[in-house]
Coordinates of C-alpha atoms in Angstrom, one line a residue:
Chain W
X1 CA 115.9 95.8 116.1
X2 CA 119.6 95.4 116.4
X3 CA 121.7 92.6 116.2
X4 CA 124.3 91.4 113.9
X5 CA 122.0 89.7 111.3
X6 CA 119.6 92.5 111.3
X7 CA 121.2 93.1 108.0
X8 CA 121.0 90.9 104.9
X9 CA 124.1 90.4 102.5
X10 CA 123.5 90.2 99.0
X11 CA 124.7 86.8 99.1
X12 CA 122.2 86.0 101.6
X13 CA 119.7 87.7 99.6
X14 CA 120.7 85.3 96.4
X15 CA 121.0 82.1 98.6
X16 CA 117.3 82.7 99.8
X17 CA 116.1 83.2 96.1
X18 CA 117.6 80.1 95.5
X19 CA 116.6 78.3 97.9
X20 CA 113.0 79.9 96.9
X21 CA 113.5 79.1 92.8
X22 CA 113.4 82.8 92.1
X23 CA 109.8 83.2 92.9
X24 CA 110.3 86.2 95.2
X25 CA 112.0 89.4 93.6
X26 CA 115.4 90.4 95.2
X27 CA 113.2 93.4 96.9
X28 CA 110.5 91.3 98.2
X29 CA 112.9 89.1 100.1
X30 CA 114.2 92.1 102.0
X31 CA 111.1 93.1 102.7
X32 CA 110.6 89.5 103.9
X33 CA 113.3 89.6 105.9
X34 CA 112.3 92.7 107.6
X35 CA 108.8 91.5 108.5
X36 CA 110.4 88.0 109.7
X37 CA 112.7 90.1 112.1
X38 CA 109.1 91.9 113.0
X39 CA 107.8 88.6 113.7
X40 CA 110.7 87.4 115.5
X41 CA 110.8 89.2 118.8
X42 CA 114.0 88.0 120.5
X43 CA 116.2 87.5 117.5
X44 CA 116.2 83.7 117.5
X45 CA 116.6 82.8 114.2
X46 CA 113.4 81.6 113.9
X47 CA 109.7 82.1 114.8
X48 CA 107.3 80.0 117.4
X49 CA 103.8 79.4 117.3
X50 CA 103.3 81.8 120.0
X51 CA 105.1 84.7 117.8
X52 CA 102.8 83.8 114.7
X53 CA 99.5 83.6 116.9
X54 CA 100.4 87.3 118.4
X55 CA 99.0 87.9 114.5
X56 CA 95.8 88.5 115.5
X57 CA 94.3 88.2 112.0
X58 CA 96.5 85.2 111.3
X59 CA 95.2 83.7 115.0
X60 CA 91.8 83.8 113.9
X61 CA 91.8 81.7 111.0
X62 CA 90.3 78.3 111.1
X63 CA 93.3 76.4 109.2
X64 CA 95.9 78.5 111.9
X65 CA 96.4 75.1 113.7
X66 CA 97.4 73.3 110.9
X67 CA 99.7 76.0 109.5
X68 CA 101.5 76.4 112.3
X69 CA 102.4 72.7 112.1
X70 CA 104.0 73.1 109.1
X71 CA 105.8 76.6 110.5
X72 CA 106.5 76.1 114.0
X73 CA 110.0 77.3 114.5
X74 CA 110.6 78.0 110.8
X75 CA 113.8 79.8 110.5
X76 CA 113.9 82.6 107.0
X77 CA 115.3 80.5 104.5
X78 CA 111.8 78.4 104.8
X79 CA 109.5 81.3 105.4
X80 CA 110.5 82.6 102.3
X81 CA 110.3 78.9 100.8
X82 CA 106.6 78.1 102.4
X83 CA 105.3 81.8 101.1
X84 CA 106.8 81.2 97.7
X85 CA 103.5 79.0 96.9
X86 CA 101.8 82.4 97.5
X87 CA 104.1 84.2 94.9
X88 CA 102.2 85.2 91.3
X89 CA 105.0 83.7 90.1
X90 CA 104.5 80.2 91.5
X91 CA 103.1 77.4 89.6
X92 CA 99.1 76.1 89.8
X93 CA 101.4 72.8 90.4
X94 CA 103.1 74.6 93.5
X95 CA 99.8 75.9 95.0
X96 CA 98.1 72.0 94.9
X97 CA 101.3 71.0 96.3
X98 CA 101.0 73.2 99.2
X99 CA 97.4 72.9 99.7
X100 CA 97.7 68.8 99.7
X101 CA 100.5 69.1 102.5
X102 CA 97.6 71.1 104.4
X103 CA 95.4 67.5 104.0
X104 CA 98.2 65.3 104.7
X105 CA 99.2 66.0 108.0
X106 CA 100.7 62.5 108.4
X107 CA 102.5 63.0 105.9
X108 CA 101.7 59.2 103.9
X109 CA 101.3 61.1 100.7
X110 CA 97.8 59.9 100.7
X111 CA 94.5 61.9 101.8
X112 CA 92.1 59.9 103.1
X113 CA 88.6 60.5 103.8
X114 CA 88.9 61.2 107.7
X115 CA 91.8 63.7 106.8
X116 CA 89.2 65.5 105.0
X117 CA 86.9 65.7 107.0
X118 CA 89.2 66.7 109.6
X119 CA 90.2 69.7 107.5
X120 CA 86.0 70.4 107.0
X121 CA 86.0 70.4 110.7
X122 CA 88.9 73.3 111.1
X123 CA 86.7 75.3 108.4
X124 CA 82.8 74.6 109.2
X125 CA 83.9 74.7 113.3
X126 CA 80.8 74.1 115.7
X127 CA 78.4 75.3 112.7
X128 CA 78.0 71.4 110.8
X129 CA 77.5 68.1 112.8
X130 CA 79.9 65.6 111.9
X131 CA 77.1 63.7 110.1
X132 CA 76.3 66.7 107.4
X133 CA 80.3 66.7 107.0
X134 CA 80.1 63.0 106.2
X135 CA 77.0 63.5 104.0
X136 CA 78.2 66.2 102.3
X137 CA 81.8 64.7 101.5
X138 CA 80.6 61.5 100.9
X139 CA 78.1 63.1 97.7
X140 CA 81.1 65.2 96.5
X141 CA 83.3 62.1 96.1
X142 CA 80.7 59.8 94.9
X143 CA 80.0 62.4 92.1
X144 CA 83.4 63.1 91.5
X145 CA 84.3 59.5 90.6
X146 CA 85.4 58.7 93.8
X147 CA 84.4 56.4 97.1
X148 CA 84.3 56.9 100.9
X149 CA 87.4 54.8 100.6
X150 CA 89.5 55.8 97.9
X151 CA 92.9 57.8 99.2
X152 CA 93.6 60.8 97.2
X153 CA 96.9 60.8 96.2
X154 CA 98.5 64.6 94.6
X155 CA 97.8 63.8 91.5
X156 CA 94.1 63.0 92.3
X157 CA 94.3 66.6 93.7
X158 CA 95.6 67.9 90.3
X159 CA 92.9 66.3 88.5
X160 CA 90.1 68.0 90.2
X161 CA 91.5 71.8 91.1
X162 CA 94.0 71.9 88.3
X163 CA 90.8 72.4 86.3
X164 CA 90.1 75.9 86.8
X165 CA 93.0 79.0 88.1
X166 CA 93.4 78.7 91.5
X167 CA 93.3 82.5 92.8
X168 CA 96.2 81.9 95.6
X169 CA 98.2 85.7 95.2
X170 CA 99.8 87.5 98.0
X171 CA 101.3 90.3 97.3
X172 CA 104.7 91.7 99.2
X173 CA 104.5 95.1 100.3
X174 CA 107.8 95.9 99.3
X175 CA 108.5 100.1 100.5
Chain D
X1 CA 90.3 89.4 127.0
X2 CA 88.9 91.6 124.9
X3 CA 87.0 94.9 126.1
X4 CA 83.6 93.0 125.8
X5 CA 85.4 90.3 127.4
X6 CA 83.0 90.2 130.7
X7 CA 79.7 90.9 128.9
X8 CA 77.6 87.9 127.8
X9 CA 77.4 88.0 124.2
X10 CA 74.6 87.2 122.1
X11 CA 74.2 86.7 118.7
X12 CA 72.6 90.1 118.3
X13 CA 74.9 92.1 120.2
X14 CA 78.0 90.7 118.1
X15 CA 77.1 92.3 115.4
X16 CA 76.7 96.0 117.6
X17 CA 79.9 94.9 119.7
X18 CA 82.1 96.4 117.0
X19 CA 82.6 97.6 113.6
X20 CA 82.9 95.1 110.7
X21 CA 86.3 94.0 110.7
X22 CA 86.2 92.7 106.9
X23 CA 85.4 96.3 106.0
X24 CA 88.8 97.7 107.5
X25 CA 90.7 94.0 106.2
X26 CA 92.6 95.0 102.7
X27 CA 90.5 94.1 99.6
X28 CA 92.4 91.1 98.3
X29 CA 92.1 89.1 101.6
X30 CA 88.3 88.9 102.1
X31 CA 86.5 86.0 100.0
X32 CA 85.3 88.1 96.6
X33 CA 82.3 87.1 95.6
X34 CA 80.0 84.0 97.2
X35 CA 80.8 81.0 95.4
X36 CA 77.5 80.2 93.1
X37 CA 76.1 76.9 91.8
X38 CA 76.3 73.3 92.7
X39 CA 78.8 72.2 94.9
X40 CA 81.5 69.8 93.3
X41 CA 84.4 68.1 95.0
X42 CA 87.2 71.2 93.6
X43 CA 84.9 73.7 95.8
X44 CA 85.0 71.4 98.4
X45 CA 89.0 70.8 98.5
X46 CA 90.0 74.1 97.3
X47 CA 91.6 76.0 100.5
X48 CA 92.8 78.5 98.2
X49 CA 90.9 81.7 100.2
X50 CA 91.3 80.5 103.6
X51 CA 95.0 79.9 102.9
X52 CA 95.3 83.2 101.4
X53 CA 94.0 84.9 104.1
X54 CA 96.8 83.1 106.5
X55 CA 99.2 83.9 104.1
X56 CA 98.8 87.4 103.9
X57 CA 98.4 87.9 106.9
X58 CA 101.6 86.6 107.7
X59 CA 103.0 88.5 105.4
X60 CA 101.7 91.8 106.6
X61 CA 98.6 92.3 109.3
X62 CA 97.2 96.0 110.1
X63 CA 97.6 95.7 114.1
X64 CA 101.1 94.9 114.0
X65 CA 101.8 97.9 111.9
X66 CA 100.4 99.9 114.8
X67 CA 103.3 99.2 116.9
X68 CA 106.0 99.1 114.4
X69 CA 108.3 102.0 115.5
X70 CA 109.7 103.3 111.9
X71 CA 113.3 104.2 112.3
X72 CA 114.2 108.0 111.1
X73 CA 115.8 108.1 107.9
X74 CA 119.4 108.2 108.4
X75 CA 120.9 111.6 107.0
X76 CA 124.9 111.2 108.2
X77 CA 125.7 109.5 105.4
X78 CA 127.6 111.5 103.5
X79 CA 131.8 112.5 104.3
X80 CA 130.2 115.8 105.4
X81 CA 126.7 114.7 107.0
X82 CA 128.6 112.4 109.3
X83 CA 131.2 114.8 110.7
X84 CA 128.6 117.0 111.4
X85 CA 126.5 114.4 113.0
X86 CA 128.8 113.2 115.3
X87 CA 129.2 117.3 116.7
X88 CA 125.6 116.9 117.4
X89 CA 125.9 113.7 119.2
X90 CA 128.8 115.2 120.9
X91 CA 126.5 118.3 122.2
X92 CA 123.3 116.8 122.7
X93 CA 125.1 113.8 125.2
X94 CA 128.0 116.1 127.0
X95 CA 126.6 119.4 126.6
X96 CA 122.4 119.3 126.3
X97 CA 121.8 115.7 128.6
X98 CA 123.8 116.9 131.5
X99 CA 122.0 120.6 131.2
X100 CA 118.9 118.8 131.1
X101 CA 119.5 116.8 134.0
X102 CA 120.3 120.1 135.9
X103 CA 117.4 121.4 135.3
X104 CA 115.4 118.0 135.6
X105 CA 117.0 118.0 139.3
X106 CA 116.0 121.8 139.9
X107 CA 112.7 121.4 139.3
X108 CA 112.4 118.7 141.4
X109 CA 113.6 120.1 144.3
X110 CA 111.6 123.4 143.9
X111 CA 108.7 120.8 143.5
X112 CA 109.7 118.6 146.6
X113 CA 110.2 121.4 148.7
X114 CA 107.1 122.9 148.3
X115 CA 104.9 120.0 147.6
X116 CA 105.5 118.5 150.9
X117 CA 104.9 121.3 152.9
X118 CA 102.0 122.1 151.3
X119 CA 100.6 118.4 151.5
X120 CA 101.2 118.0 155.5
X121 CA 100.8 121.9 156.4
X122 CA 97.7 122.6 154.9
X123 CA 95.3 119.3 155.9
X124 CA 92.8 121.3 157.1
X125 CA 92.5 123.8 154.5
X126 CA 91.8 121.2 151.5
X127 CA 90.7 124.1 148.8
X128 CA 93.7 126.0 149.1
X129 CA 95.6 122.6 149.5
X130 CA 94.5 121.3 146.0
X131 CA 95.0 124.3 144.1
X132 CA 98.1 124.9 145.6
X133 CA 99.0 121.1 144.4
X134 CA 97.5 121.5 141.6
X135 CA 99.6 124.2 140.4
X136 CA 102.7 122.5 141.3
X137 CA 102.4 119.5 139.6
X138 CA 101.5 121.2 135.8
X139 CA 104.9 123.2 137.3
X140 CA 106.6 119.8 137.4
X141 CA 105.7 118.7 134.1
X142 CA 106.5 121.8 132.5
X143 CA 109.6 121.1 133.5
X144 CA 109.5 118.0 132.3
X145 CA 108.7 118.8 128.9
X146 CA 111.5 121.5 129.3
X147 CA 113.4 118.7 129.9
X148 CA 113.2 117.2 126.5
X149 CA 112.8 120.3 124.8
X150 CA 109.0 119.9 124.2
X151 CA 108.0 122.2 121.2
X152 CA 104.0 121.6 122.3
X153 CA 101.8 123.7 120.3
X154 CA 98.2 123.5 121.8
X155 CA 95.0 124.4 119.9
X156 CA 91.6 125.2 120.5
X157 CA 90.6 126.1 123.9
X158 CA 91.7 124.9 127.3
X159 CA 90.0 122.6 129.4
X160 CA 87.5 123.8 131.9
X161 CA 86.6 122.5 135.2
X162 CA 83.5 121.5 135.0
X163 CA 81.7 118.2 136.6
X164 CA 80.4 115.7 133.7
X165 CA 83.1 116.0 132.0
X166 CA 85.6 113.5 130.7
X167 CA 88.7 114.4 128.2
X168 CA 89.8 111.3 125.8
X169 CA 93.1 111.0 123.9
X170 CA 94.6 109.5 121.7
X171 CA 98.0 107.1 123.2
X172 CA 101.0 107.0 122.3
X173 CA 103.6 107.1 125.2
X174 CA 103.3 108.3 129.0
X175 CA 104.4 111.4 128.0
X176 CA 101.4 112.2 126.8
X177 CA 100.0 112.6 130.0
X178 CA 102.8 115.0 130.9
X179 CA 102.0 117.2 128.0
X180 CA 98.9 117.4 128.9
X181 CA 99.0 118.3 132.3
X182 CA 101.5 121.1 131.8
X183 CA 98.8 122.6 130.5
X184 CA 95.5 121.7 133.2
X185 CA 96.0 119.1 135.6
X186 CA 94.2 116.4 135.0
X187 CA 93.2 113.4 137.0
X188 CA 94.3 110.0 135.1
X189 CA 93.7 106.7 135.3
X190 CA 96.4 104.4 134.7
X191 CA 97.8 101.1 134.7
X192 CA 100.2 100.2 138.0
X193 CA 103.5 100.1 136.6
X194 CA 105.8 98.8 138.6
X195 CA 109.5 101.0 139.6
X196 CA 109.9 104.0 140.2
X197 CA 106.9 105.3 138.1
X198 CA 104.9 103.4 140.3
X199 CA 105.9 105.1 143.5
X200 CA 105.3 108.5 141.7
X201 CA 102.2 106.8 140.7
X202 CA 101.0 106.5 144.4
X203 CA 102.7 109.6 145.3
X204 CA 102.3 112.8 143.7
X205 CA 99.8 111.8 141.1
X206 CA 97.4 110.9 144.1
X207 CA 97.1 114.2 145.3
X208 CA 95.4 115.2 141.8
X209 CA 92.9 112.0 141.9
X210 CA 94.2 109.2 140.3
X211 CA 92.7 105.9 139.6
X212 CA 94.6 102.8 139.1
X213 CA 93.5 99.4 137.0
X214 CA 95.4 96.5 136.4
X215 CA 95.0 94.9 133.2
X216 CA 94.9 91.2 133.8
X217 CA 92.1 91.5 136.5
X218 CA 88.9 90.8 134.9
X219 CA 86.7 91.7 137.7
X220 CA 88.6 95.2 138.1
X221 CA 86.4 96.7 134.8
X222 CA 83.6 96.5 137.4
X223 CA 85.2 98.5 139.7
X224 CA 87.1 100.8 137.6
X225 CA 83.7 101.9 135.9
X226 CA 82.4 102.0 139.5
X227 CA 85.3 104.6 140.3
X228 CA 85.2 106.6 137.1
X229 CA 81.4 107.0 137.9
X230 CA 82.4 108.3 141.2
X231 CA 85.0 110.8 140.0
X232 CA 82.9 112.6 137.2
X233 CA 80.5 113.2 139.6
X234 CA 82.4 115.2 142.2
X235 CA 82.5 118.7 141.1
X236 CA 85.7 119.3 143.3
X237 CA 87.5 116.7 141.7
X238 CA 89.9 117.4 138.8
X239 CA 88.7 117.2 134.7
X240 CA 89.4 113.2 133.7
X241 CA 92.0 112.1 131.8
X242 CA 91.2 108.8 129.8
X243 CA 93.1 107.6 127.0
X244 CA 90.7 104.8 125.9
X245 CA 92.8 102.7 122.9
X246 CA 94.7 101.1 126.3
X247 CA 97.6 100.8 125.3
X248 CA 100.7 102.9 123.5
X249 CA 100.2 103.0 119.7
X250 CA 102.7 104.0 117.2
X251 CA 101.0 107.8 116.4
X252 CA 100.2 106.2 112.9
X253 CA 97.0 104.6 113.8
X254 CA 94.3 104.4 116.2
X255 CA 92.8 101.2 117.6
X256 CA 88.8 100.6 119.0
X257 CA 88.3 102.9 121.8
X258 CA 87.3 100.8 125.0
X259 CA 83.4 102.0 125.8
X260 CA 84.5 103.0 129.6
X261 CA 84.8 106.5 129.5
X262 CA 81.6 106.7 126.9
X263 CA 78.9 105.1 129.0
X264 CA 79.7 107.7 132.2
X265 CA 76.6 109.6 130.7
X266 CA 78.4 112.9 130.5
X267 CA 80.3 115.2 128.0
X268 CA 83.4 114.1 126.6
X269 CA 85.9 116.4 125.2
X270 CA 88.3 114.7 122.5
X271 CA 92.0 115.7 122.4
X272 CA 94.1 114.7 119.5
X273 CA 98.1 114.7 119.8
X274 CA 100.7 114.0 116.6
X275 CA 103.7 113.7 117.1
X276 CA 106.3 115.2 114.7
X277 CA 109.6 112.5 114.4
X278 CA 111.8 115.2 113.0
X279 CA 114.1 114.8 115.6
X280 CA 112.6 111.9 117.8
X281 CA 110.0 109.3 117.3
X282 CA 108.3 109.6 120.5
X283 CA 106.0 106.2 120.4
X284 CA 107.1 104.5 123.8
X285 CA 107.5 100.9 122.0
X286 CA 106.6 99.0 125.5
X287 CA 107.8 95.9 124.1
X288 CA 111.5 97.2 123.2
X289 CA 112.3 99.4 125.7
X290 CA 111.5 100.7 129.5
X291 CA 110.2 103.8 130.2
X292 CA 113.7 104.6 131.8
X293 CA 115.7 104.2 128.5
X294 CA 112.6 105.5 126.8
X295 CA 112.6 108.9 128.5
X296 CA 116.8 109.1 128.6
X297 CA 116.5 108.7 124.5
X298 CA 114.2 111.5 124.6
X299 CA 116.0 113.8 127.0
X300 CA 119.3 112.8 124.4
X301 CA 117.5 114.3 121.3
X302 CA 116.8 117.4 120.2
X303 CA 113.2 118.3 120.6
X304 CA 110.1 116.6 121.1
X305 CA 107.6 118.4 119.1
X306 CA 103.9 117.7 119.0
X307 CA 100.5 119.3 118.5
X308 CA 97.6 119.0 120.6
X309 CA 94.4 119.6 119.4
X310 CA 91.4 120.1 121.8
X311 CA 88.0 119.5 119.8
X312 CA 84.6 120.1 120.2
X313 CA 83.0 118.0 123.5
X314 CA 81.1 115.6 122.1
X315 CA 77.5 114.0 123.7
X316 CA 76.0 110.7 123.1
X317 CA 73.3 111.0 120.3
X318 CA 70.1 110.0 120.8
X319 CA 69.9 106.3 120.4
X320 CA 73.3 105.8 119.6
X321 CA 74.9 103.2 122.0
X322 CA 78.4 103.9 123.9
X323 CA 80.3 101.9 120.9
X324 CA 79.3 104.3 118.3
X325 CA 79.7 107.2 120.5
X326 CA 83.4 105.6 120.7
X327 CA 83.8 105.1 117.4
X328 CA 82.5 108.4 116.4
X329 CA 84.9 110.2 118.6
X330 CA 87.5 108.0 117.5
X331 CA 86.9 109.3 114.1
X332 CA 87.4 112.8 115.0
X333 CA 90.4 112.5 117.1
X334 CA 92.0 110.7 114.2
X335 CA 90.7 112.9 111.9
X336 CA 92.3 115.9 113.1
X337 CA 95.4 114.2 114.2
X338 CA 95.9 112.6 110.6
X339 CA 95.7 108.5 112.0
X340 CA 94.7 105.2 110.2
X341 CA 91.8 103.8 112.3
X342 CA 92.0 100.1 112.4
X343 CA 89.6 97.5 114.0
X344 CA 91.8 95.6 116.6
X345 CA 91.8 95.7 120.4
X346 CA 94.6 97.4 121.7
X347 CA 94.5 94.5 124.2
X348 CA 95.3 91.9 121.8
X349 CA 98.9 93.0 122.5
X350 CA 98.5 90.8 125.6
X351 CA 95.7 88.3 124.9
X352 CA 94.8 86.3 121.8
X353 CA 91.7 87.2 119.6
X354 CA 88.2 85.9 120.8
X355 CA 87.1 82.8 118.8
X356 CA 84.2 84.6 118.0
X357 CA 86.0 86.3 114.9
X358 CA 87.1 82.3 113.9
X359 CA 83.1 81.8 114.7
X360 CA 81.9 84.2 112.3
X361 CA 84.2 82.7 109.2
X362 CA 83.0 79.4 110.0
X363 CA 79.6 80.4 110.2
X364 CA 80.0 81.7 106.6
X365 CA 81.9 78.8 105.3
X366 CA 79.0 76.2 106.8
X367 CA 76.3 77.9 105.7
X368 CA 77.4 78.4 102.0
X369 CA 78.2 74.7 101.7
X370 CA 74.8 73.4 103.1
X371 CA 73.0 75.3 100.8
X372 CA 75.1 75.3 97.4
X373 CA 74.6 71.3 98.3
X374 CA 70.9 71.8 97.8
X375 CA 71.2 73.6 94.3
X376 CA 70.9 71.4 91.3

């Protein structure tokens, strides 16, 4: 385990809540920190793709590719930033947030109708053709008020899941 | 690769390859219940499950718990503890290490000295020659485990040399294999390691009928099997060792047996071994340390103290298949020895997951869209 920043400060610990808008509890970002320095193997400072794939549970989910975009080479301070969306704590607001990033992997602040289908394609795999992910998104949108090529922007996203509670709770083992 | 790596799959046979992993998964991160009713564009965008899933298992995952080597609780913390403390550290590395050594170095002379005569004397008297071998080598690993201080406690009773026969444990450093052949030499098989434990590999371990494998060679499972089979059958040959999970695990858990040793169609005899980390933790963490520095912080401690249970051999049930019979005995061992099963591949230590576990989620995920599409 042991190098020099094996150990958090408290002023660490407060900088990282922060940084996090005190979604994590004092506790859970220590045991954060422990699991990062799990995750971590060499003590870098910050985790690759490689270190998050050796997750074998984490490897095997369909949006893993896209995730790891967004956490290639994250160092802790962000870790505990992107999980933070996972907090009880956090705002429905928070969650669409993160879950509109996932869409947007250009980053244009729009979602367009390829990006979703792109995303369908990460979670349906080799089991829909590319036509019943057109048909199906195209009657979804059409019923939902929009058109094969309207942009969704984050507030269209707010609109439609802000509706109901969006279940999106992890909880920190914290020992 | 994983263990059914080099069999062709079908659809059928995933299902019998292994146990269900979302029954071993933790509650919260499987999907609840199937989403019902007509499918509207918030079921369509909501990642909310599938995100949930990555996140927790970022945040905590049951196979790398397996290899997490938990620290001892610190108990020198205190203006009296610590004094005290450092005596101990002063006698276990001046006084008990050198000892150790000393006797380490005895026994392998005695050992050399006689085990080399006996090996180029006697090649034409092979019984006497392999008991005589035999006999020194559980010598040399009792003295081994005398080096470290092994407080072994064996239950049940000792193994018997009898052909059809194979002995499965459960892994959690080489050591393992030395405590168990103090007691009845076995014949292992192994992964080559490279260094010195290689050349002892090649050596010594030979002469009581080892077989080697090497873990990135996919055609080798052929002829590994090939040489198991070949081994159980000779009733000269010593009892076989296997320790089927492949790799070291952290004596908290247990991962999937490999089905090897459970399709030789004959009896295998389960041996469970806990550690106790009152004075050591004696999982050989293969990723942090080499064997060298692992067996120097064991001959630094105090004690190594373990149990070692020998159960009730075990025979494949009628119309049970070899996974079953692997899980089943997999059960018992960890049973008895007080471990968390969990449902990964040891292997996955070295290799990433088949995508037929991605597959199967996808499979779900397609199939409850196409047909919520067709409800009204």
């Amino acid at each position: 385990m042991g190098t020099a920043s094996s150990m958090l400060t408290q002023y660490d610990i407060e900088e990282v809540q922060e940084h996090c808008n005190n979604l994590f509890s004092q506790q859970e970002i220590v045991s954060l920190y422990q699991r990062f320095c799990q995750l971590d193997r060499n003590a870098k400072g910050f985790i690759s793709s490689d270190e998050f794939l050796s997750v074998p549970e984490f490897a095997m989910n369909p949006l893993s590719q896209r995730l790891l975009k967004m956490v290639d080479g994250i160092n802790f301070k962000d870790f505990v930033a992107f999980l933070s969306a996972f907090s009880a704590k956090a705002t429905s607001y928070h969650k669409i947030e993160l879950i509109f990033k996932v869409y947007d992997s250009d980053r244009n602040g729009k979602v367009s109708f390829k990006d979703i289908l792109e995303v369908l394609k990460d979670l349906s795999g080799p089991f829909m053709s590319d036509e019943q992910r057109e048909q199906v998104l195209s009657q979804v949108l059409k019923e939902a008020g929009y058109s094969k090529e309207s942009s969704l922007t984050l507030d269209d996203f707010i609109k439609v899941l802000g509706q109901s509670e969006l279940k999106m709770d992890v909880e920190i083992p914290v020992d | 690769m994983t263990s059914a790596g080099t069999l062709k799959t079908s659809r059928s046979e995933l299902d019998l390859d292994r146990p269900n992993i979302e029954d071993y998964l933790p509650t919260g991160s499987s999907i609840q219940q199937e989403p019902r009713g007509k499918l509207r564009l918030h079921d369509l965008l909501d990642l909310s499950p599938t995100l949930s899933e990555a996140a927790g298992a970022i945040v905590d995952d049951s196979f790398t718990r397996c290899f997490k080597s938990n620290p001892p609780e610190p108990w020198n913390w205190n203006v009296y503890l610590f004094p005290l403390w450092c005596c101990g550290v002063v006698f276990r590395y001046l006084i008990l290490f050198p000892a150790r050594v000393l006797v380490l170095t005895i026994g392998w002379i005695i050992f050399l000295s006689s085990f080399i005569p006996v090996h180029f004397l006697l090649k034409g008297q092979d019984k006497l020659r392999r008991n005589l071998e035999r006999s020194l080598v559980e010598m040399m690993c009792s003295f081994f485990v005398a080096s470290w201080t092994g407080v072994v406690k064996y239950h049940g009773p000792r193994p018997s040399r009898r052909p059809k026969q194979v002995f499965v444990a459960n892994h959690t450093s080489m050591i393992d294999f030395i405590i168990l052949e103090q007691m009845t030499a076995f014949a292992v098989i192994m992964q080559k390691h490279p260094g010195w434990v290689g050349l002892l590999q090649s050596t010594i371990l030979e002469s009581v009928g080892c077989i080697w494998f090497n873990r990135s060679e996919a055609k080798d499972r052929e002829i590994v099997t090939r040489k198991l089979r070949e081994h159980v059958q000779g009733a000269d040959n010593n009892p076989l060792l296997i320790f089927p999970e492949g790799t070291c695990v952290n004596n908290h858990y247990t991962v999937m047996f490999k089905k090897g040793a459970f399709e030789l169609g004959c009896t295998v005899c389960p041996v469970a071994i806990k550690y106790n980390k009152i004075f050591v933790d004696a999982f050989w963490n293969s990723r942090k340390q080499s064997f060298t520095k692992h067996l120097l912080q064991l001959m630094t401690s105090w004690a190594v103290v373990c149990d070692v249970w020998y159960l009730e051999p075990q025979n494949l049930k009628p119309g049970e298949t070899p996974i079953e019979f692997a899980e089943r005995v997999r059960d018992i061992i960890s049973h008895r020895a007080g471990l968390k099963k969990v449902p990964w591949d040891g292997y996955l230590k070295y290799s990433r997951p088949s995508p037929k576990h991605r597959e199967r989620k996808q499979q779900n995920f397609a199939e409850s869209m196409l047909r919520r599409l067709e409800e009204k």
